[in-house]
Coordinates of C-alpha atoms in Angstrom, one line a residue:
M1 CA -6.0 -14.1 -3.9
M2 CA -7.4 -12.5 -0.8
E3 CA -5.3 -10.5 1.6
L4 CA -6.0 -9.5 5.2
E5 CA -4.0 -6.5 6.4
L6 CA -3.6 -4.0 9.2
R7 CA -1.5 -0.8 8.9
F8 CA -0.3 1.4 11.7
E9 CA 1.2 4.8 11.5
I10 CA 4.3 4.7 13.8
S11 CA 6.7 7.2 15.3
A12 CA 10.3 7.5 14.0
E13 CA 11.4 6.0 17.4
L14 CA 9.3 2.9 16.9
Y15 CA 10.3 2.6 13.3
H16 CA 14.0 2.6 14.2
R17 CA 13.4 0.2 17.1
L18 CA 11.6 -2.3 14.8
E19 CA 14.4 -2.0 12.3
Q20 CA 16.7 -3.4 15.0
E21 CA 14.4 -6.1 16.2
R22 CA 13.7 -8.1 13.0
D23 CA 15.6 -9.5 10.1
W24 CA 14.3 -7.2 7.4
S25 CA 15.0 -7.3 3.7
P26 CA 17.2 -4.5 2.3
A27 CA 15.4 -1.2 1.7
E28 CA 13.7 -1.1 -1.6
Q29 CA 12.1 1.8 -3.5
V30 CA 8.5 1.0 -4.3
C31 CA 6.4 3.4 -6.5
D32 CA 2.8 2.7 -7.2
L33 CA 0.4 4.4 -9.6
T34 CA -3.3 3.6 -9.3
L35 CA -5.7 3.9 -12.2
G36 CA -9.4 3.6 -12.3
P37 CA -12.6 4.9 -14.0
T38 CA -12.7 8.1 -12.0
G39 CA -9.0 8.5 -11.3
A40 CA -8.0 9.4 -7.7
T41 CA -11.4 8.5 -6.2
S42 CA -11.9 5.2 -8.1
M43 CA -11.6 3.0 -5.0
Q44 CA -14.4 5.0 -3.2
T45 CA -16.7 5.6 -6.3
D46 CA -16.1 2.5 -8.4
G47 CA -15.0 0.0 -5.8
F48 CA -11.6 -1.0 -7.4
V49 CA -8.3 0.2 -8.8
V50 CA -5.6 -1.1 -11.0
R51 CA -2.2 -0.6 -9.4
L52 CA 1.0 -0.5 -11.3
R53 CA 3.9 -1.1 -9.0
R54 CA 7.5 -0.3 -10.0
T55 CA 10.4 -1.6 -8.1
A56 CA 14.1 -2.1 -9.1
G57 CA 13.8 -3.7 -12.5
N58 CA 10.2 -5.0 -12.1
V59 CA 6.8 -3.7 -13.0
R60 CA 3.7 -5.5 -11.6
M61 CA 0.0 -4.8 -12.5
E62 CA -2.6 -5.6 -9.8
Y63 CA -6.3 -5.4 -9.5
K64 CA -7.4 -4.4 -6.0
K65 CA -10.9 -4.5 -4.6
P66 CA -11.8 -4.1 -0.9
Q67 CA -13.9 -6.9 0.6
N68 CA -15.2 -5.2 3.8
A69 CA -16.1 -1.8 5.1
D70 CA -12.9 -1.2 7.1
W71 CA -10.7 -2.1 4.1
S72 CA -8.8 -4.7 6.0
A73 CA -9.6 -7.5 3.5
W74 CA -8.8 -7.2 -0.2
T75 CA -9.2 -9.2 -3.4
E76 CA -6.0 -8.9 -5.4
Y77 CA -4.9 -10.4 -8.8
G78 CA -1.6 -9.5 -10.3
T79 CA 1.0 -10.3 -13.0
E80 CA 4.4 -9.0 -14.0
V81 CA 4.3 -6.7 -17.1
G82 CA 7.2 -5.7 -19.3
S83 CA 6.8 -2.0 -19.6
F84 CA 5.3 0.5 -17.2
S85 CA 4.6 3.2 -19.9
E86 CA 3.1 0.7 -22.4
T87 CA 0.8 -0.8 -19.7
V88 CA -0.3 2.8 -18.7
K89 CA -1.2 3.4 -22.4
I90 CA -3.3 0.2 -22.5
L91 CA -5.1 1.0 -19.3
K92 CA -5.8 4.5 -20.5
A93 CA -7.1 3.1 -23.8
L94 CA -9.5 1.0 -21.7
G95 CA -10.9 4.2 -20.1
L96 CA -8.9 4.2 -16.8
Q97 CA -7.5 7.4 -15.5
A98 CA -4.3 8.0 -13.5
G99 CA -5.2 8.6 -9.9
L100 CA -2.7 8.4 -7.1
V101 CA 1.0 8.0 -6.8
L102 CA 2.5 6.4 -3.7
D103 CA 6.3 6.4 -3.3
R104 CA 7.9 4.7 -0.4
T105 CA 11.0 2.9 0.9
R106 CA 10.0 -0.6 2.0
R107 CA 11.6 -3.3 4.0
T108 CA 9.9 -6.6 4.6
A109 CA 10.1 -9.5 7.0
R110 CA 8.3 -12.8 7.3
H111 CA 6.9 -14.1 10.6
G112 CA 5.2 -17.4 10.2
H113 CA 2.5 -17.0 7.5
L114 CA 2.6 -13.2 7.9
T115 CA 4.4 -10.5 5.9
L116 CA 5.5 -7.4 7.8
S117 CA 6.3 -4.3 5.8
L118 CA 8.1 -1.3 7.3
D119 CA 7.3 1.7 5.0
D120 CA 8.6 5.2 4.9
V121 CA 6.0 6.9 2.7
R122 CA 6.8 10.1 0.9
G123 CA 4.3 12.8 2.1
L124 CA 2.6 10.5 4.7
G125 CA 5.1 9.2 7.2
R126 CA 6.2 5.9 8.6
F127 CA 4.0 2.8 8.8
L128 CA 4.0 -0.9 9.7
E129 CA 1.8 -3.3 7.7
I130 CA 0.9 -6.8 8.9
E131 CA -0.7 -8.9 6.2
A132 CA -1.6 -12.5 5.4
E133 CA -2.7 -14.2 2.2
V134 CA -6.0 -16.1 2.7
D135 CA -8.6 -18.0 0.8
R136 CA -11.5 -15.9 2.2
A137 CA -12.0 -12.6 4.0
E138 CA -13.4 -14.3 7.1
D139 CA -10.3 -16.4 7.8
E140 CA -10.3 -16.5 11.6
S141 CA -6.9 -18.2 12.0
A142 CA -5.2 -15.5 9.9
A143 CA -7.0 -12.8 11.7
A144 CA -5.9 -14.3 15.0
E145 CA -2.3 -14.5 13.8
I146 CA -2.4 -10.9 12.8
A147 CA -3.9 -9.9 16.2
H148 CA -1.2 -11.9 18.0
E149 CA 1.6 -10.3 15.9
R150 CA 0.1 -6.9 16.7
E151 CA 0.3 -7.7 20.4
L152 CA 3.9 -9.0 20.1
L153 CA 4.8 -5.7 18.5
G154 CA 3.1 -3.7 21.3
L155 CA 0.5 -2.2 19.0
Q156 CA -2.6 -3.7 20.6
N157 CA -3.7 -0.2 21.8
H158 CA -2.5 1.5 18.6
P159 CA -5.3 2.5 16.2
S160 CA -5.0 1.0 12.7
A161 CA -4.5 3.5 9.9
R162 CA -6.6 3.9 6.8
P163 CA -5.3 2.7 3.4
Y164 CA -2.5 4.8 1.9
G165 CA -4.8 5.9 -0.9
E166 CA -7.4 7.3 1.5
L167 CA -4.7 9.1 3.5
L168 CA -3.4 10.6 0.3
L169 CA -6.9 11.7 -0.7
M170 CA -7.4 13.5 2.6
R171 CA -4.1 15.4 2.1
L172 CA -5.1 16.3 -1.5
E173 CA -8.4 17.7 -0.2
T174 CA -7.1 19.6 2.8
E175 CA -3.5 20.6 2.4
P176 CA -2.7 23.7 0.3
G177 CA -0.1 23.0 -2.4
F178 CA -0.2 19.2 -1.9
R179 CA -2.4 18.6 -5.0
E180 CA 0.1 20.4 -7.2
K181 CA 3.0 18.4 -5.9
H182 CA 1.1 15.2 -6.3
E183 CA 0.1 16.1 -9.9
R184 CA 3.8 16.7 -10.7
Q185 CA 4.6 13.3 -9.2
I186 CA 2.0 11.7 -11.5
A187 CA 3.4 13.5 -14.6
E188 CA 7.0 12.4 -13.7
M189 CA 5.8 8.8 -13.4
L190 CA 4.0 8.9 -16.7
E191 CA 7.1 10.1 -18.6
P192 CA 8.3 7.5 -21.2
E193 CA 10.9 5.0 -19.9

């Protein structure tokens, strides 16, 4: 599967306004752990990560690989798995290292072929994602639909944000104390279920 997506960092005011304007799903806690050959920098150095996503009662494993330089198109393959901790053990036995943890509250809404996600991300802020599943990265109709939705939401002049992993890496490299907090988060996530 291929996914086109745009992400925007938004103010608390816009976040709350959008909450009122759409029919969103109930808030859900979503916690991701990425693993790769070089840990936290695997997307940049190896060109892919494996993401384990834990939600209420579900664990999903996904392979993610960017398809363009601005990271707005992704190849993704995924499947449900039975156990978070056992899947981590398998991936580590295959040589992958734990990299990044992304913990957020997410609400989603559908608009045509698009999925909108309203995210409140621990340590990063509030974001809106607009995404579409496509057959190929150059899908012009999906790109046009995303651009139209961006305009409807009043975000046409709002710069798109980098992927969450890249934003986390910037904080890990520049903010004193953030690396230690993040490493504790990873350790907590790796505790047996």
